[in-house]
């Protein structure tokens, strides 16, 4: 699950699913349902955004279960 903020300041959530790939730091890459948002997430919840829509900022992340 990702917690996001858009350019209007609204906060929302986005469910994510594992892609089966690993990111630059070696952690699993997760994607949102539209495929535009891809985030590498550690087991502790640290994240690295790989791709995202320009109007979205990732605030926090937790790997999907």
Short mmCIF file of N, CA and C in Angstrom, two decimals:
data_model
loop_
_atom_site.label_atom_id
_atom_site.label_comp_id
_atom_site.label_asym_id
_atom_site.label_seq_id
_atom_site.Cartn_x
_atom_site.Cartn_y
_atom_site.Cartn_z
N UNK A 1 0.85 -1.17 0.00
CA UNK A 1 0.00 0.00 0.00
C UNK A 1 0.89 1.23 0.00
N UNK A 2 0.54 2.19 -0.83
CA UNK A 2 1.27 3.46 -0.86
C UNK A 2 0.34 4.57 -0.39
N UNK A 3 0.89 5.51 0.34
CA UNK A 3 0.17 6.71 0.71
C UNK A 3 0.73 7.82 -0.16
N UNK A 4 -0.15 8.51 -0.88
CA UNK A 4 0.25 9.47 -1.90
C UNK A 4 -0.31 10.85 -1.60
N UNK A 5 0.32 11.87 -2.17
CA UNK A 5 -0.21 13.24 -2.13
C UNK A 5 -0.16 13.78 -3.55
N UNK A 6 -1.27 14.37 -4.00
CA UNK A 6 -1.29 14.96 -5.34
C UNK A 6 -0.95 16.44 -5.25
N UNK A 7 -0.91 17.12 -6.40
CA UNK A 7 -0.51 18.52 -6.42
C UNK A 7 -1.51 19.43 -5.71
N UNK A 8 -2.74 18.96 -5.53
CA UNK A 8 -3.75 19.75 -4.80
C UNK A 8 -3.63 19.54 -3.29
N UNK A 9 -2.72 18.69 -2.85
CA UNK A 9 -2.52 18.44 -1.43
C UNK A 9 -3.37 17.33 -0.87
N UNK A 10 -4.19 16.69 -1.69
CA UNK A 10 -5.03 15.59 -1.22
C UNK A 10 -4.18 14.35 -0.99
N UNK A 11 -4.46 13.65 0.12
CA UNK A 11 -3.76 12.42 0.44
C UNK A 11 -4.69 11.25 0.12
N UNK A 12 -4.13 10.22 -0.50
CA UNK A 12 -4.90 9.03 -0.83
C UNK A 12 -4.01 7.80 -0.73
N UNK A 13 -4.60 6.66 -0.97
CA UNK A 13 -3.85 5.42 -0.95
C UNK A 13 -3.95 4.73 -2.30
N UNK A 14 -2.99 3.85 -2.56
CA UNK A 14 -2.95 3.09 -3.80
C UNK A 14 -2.47 1.68 -3.46
N UNK A 15 -3.29 0.66 -3.73
CA UNK A 15 -2.81 -0.71 -3.51
C UNK A 15 -1.72 -1.04 -4.52
N UNK A 16 -0.75 -1.82 -4.12
CA UNK A 16 0.33 -2.22 -5.02
C UNK A 16 0.49 -3.73 -5.01
N UNK A 17 1.10 -4.23 -6.07
CA UNK A 17 1.37 -5.67 -6.20
C UNK A 17 2.81 -5.85 -6.65
N UNK A 18 3.41 -6.94 -6.22
CA UNK A 18 4.79 -7.25 -6.61
C UNK A 18 4.86 -7.51 -8.11
N UNK A 19 5.95 -7.05 -8.73
CA UNK A 19 6.14 -7.25 -10.17
C UNK A 19 7.00 -8.48 -10.47
N UNK A 20 7.69 -9.00 -9.45
CA UNK A 20 8.62 -10.11 -9.68
C UNK A 20 10.01 -9.62 -10.06
N UNK A 21 10.18 -8.30 -10.12
CA UNK A 21 11.49 -7.71 -10.44
C UNK A 21 12.08 -7.10 -9.18
N UNK A 22 13.37 -6.80 -9.25
CA UNK A 22 14.08 -6.16 -8.14
C UNK A 22 14.62 -4.82 -8.61
N UNK A 23 14.62 -3.84 -7.70
CA UNK A 23 15.09 -2.50 -8.02
C UNK A 23 16.58 -2.36 -7.86
N UNK A 24 17.08 -1.12 -8.01
CA UNK A 24 18.52 -0.84 -7.94
C UNK A 24 19.19 -1.26 -6.63
N UNK A 25 18.46 -1.23 -5.52
CA UNK A 25 19.03 -1.61 -4.23
C UNK A 25 18.82 -3.09 -3.92
N UNK A 26 18.18 -3.83 -4.84
CA UNK A 26 18.00 -5.26 -4.65
C UNK A 26 16.71 -5.66 -3.95
N UNK A 27 15.81 -4.70 -3.72
CA UNK A 27 14.53 -5.00 -3.08
C UNK A 27 13.44 -5.15 -4.13
N UNK A 28 12.35 -5.82 -3.78
CA UNK A 28 11.28 -6.04 -4.75
C UNK A 28 10.66 -4.73 -5.25
N UNK A 29 10.25 -4.74 -6.51
CA UNK A 29 9.56 -3.60 -7.11
C UNK A 29 8.07 -3.90 -7.09
N UNK A 30 7.29 -2.92 -6.66
CA UNK A 30 5.83 -3.01 -6.62
C UNK A 30 5.26 -1.99 -7.58
N UNK A 31 4.08 -2.28 -8.13
CA UNK A 31 3.44 -1.36 -9.06
C UNK A 31 1.99 -1.15 -8.68
N UNK A 32 1.47 0.04 -9.00
CA UNK A 32 0.05 0.32 -8.82
C UNK A 32 -0.74 -0.35 -9.93
N UNK A 33 -2.06 -0.34 -9.82
CA UNK A 33 -2.91 -1.05 -10.78
C UNK A 33 -2.80 -0.50 -12.19
N UNK A 34 -2.42 0.78 -12.36
CA UNK A 34 -2.31 1.34 -13.71
C UNK A 34 -0.92 1.14 -14.31
N UNK A 35 0.04 0.67 -13.52
CA UNK A 35 1.39 0.42 -14.01
C UNK A 35 2.27 1.65 -14.14
N UNK A 36 1.70 2.84 -13.93
CA UNK A 36 2.48 4.07 -14.06
C UNK A 36 3.38 4.33 -12.85
N UNK A 37 2.97 3.81 -11.72
CA UNK A 37 3.71 4.01 -10.48
C UNK A 37 4.46 2.74 -10.15
N UNK A 38 5.79 2.83 -10.04
CA UNK A 38 6.61 1.68 -9.66
C UNK A 38 7.55 2.12 -8.54
N UNK A 39 7.54 1.32 -7.47
CA UNK A 39 8.29 1.67 -6.27
C UNK A 39 9.03 0.45 -5.74
N UNK A 40 10.28 0.65 -5.40
CA UNK A 40 11.06 -0.39 -4.72
C UNK A 40 10.82 -0.20 -3.22
N UNK A 41 10.41 -1.28 -2.51
CA UNK A 41 10.06 -1.17 -1.10
C UNK A 41 10.85 -2.20 -0.29
N UNK A 42 11.50 -1.72 0.78
CA UNK A 42 12.22 -2.62 1.68
C UNK A 42 11.23 -3.26 2.65
N UNK A 43 11.61 -4.35 3.32
CA UNK A 43 10.72 -4.96 4.31
C UNK A 43 10.35 -3.99 5.45
N UNK A 44 11.21 -3.01 5.73
CA UNK A 44 10.94 -2.03 6.79
C UNK A 44 10.03 -0.90 6.33
N UNK A 45 9.72 -0.84 5.02
CA UNK A 45 8.84 0.20 4.51
C UNK A 45 9.54 1.38 3.88
N UNK A 46 10.88 1.40 3.87
CA UNK A 46 11.58 2.45 3.14
C UNK A 46 11.28 2.24 1.66
N UNK A 47 11.25 3.32 0.91
CA UNK A 47 10.91 3.18 -0.50
C UNK A 47 11.77 4.06 -1.39
N UNK A 48 11.86 3.63 -2.64
CA UNK A 48 12.54 4.40 -3.69
C UNK A 48 11.60 4.38 -4.88
N UNK A 49 11.17 5.55 -5.31
CA UNK A 49 10.28 5.65 -6.46
C UNK A 49 11.10 5.45 -7.73
N UNK A 50 10.64 4.54 -8.57
CA UNK A 50 11.31 4.28 -9.85
C UNK A 50 10.62 5.09 -10.96
N UNK A 51 9.31 4.98 -11.05
CA UNK A 51 8.52 5.81 -11.97
C UNK A 51 7.25 6.23 -11.25
N UNK A 52 6.75 7.42 -11.60
CA UNK A 52 5.50 7.90 -11.02
C UNK A 52 4.90 8.96 -11.93
N UNK A 53 3.57 9.12 -11.87
CA UNK A 53 2.97 10.24 -12.58
C UNK A 53 3.50 11.55 -12.00
N UNK A 54 3.67 12.55 -12.83
CA UNK A 54 4.27 13.82 -12.40
C UNK A 54 3.48 14.51 -11.29
N UNK A 55 2.19 14.28 -11.20
CA UNK A 55 1.35 14.97 -10.22
C UNK A 55 1.26 14.23 -8.89
N UNK A 56 2.04 13.17 -8.70
CA UNK A 56 1.92 12.34 -7.51
C UNK A 56 3.23 12.29 -6.74
N UNK A 57 3.14 12.35 -5.42
CA UNK A 57 4.31 12.19 -4.55
C UNK A 57 4.02 11.08 -3.57
N UNK A 58 4.94 10.13 -3.41
CA UNK A 58 4.78 9.04 -2.47
C UNK A 58 5.20 9.49 -1.08
N UNK A 59 4.31 9.37 -0.11
CA UNK A 59 4.59 9.78 1.26
C UNK A 59 5.14 8.63 2.09
N UNK A 60 4.55 7.44 1.95
CA UNK A 60 4.97 6.28 2.73
C UNK A 60 4.58 5.02 1.97
N UNK A 61 5.22 3.90 2.32
CA UNK A 61 4.97 2.66 1.62
C UNK A 61 5.00 1.48 2.57
N UNK A 62 4.24 0.45 2.24
CA UNK A 62 4.27 -0.82 2.93
C UNK A 62 4.08 -1.90 1.87
N UNK A 63 4.93 -2.92 1.86
CA UNK A 63 4.80 -3.95 0.82
C UNK A 63 3.44 -4.63 0.88
N UNK A 64 2.93 -5.01 -0.29
CA UNK A 64 1.67 -5.75 -0.36
C UNK A 64 1.84 -7.14 0.22
N UNK A 65 0.79 -7.68 0.73
CA UNK A 65 0.84 -9.02 1.32
C UNK A 65 -0.02 -9.97 0.52
#
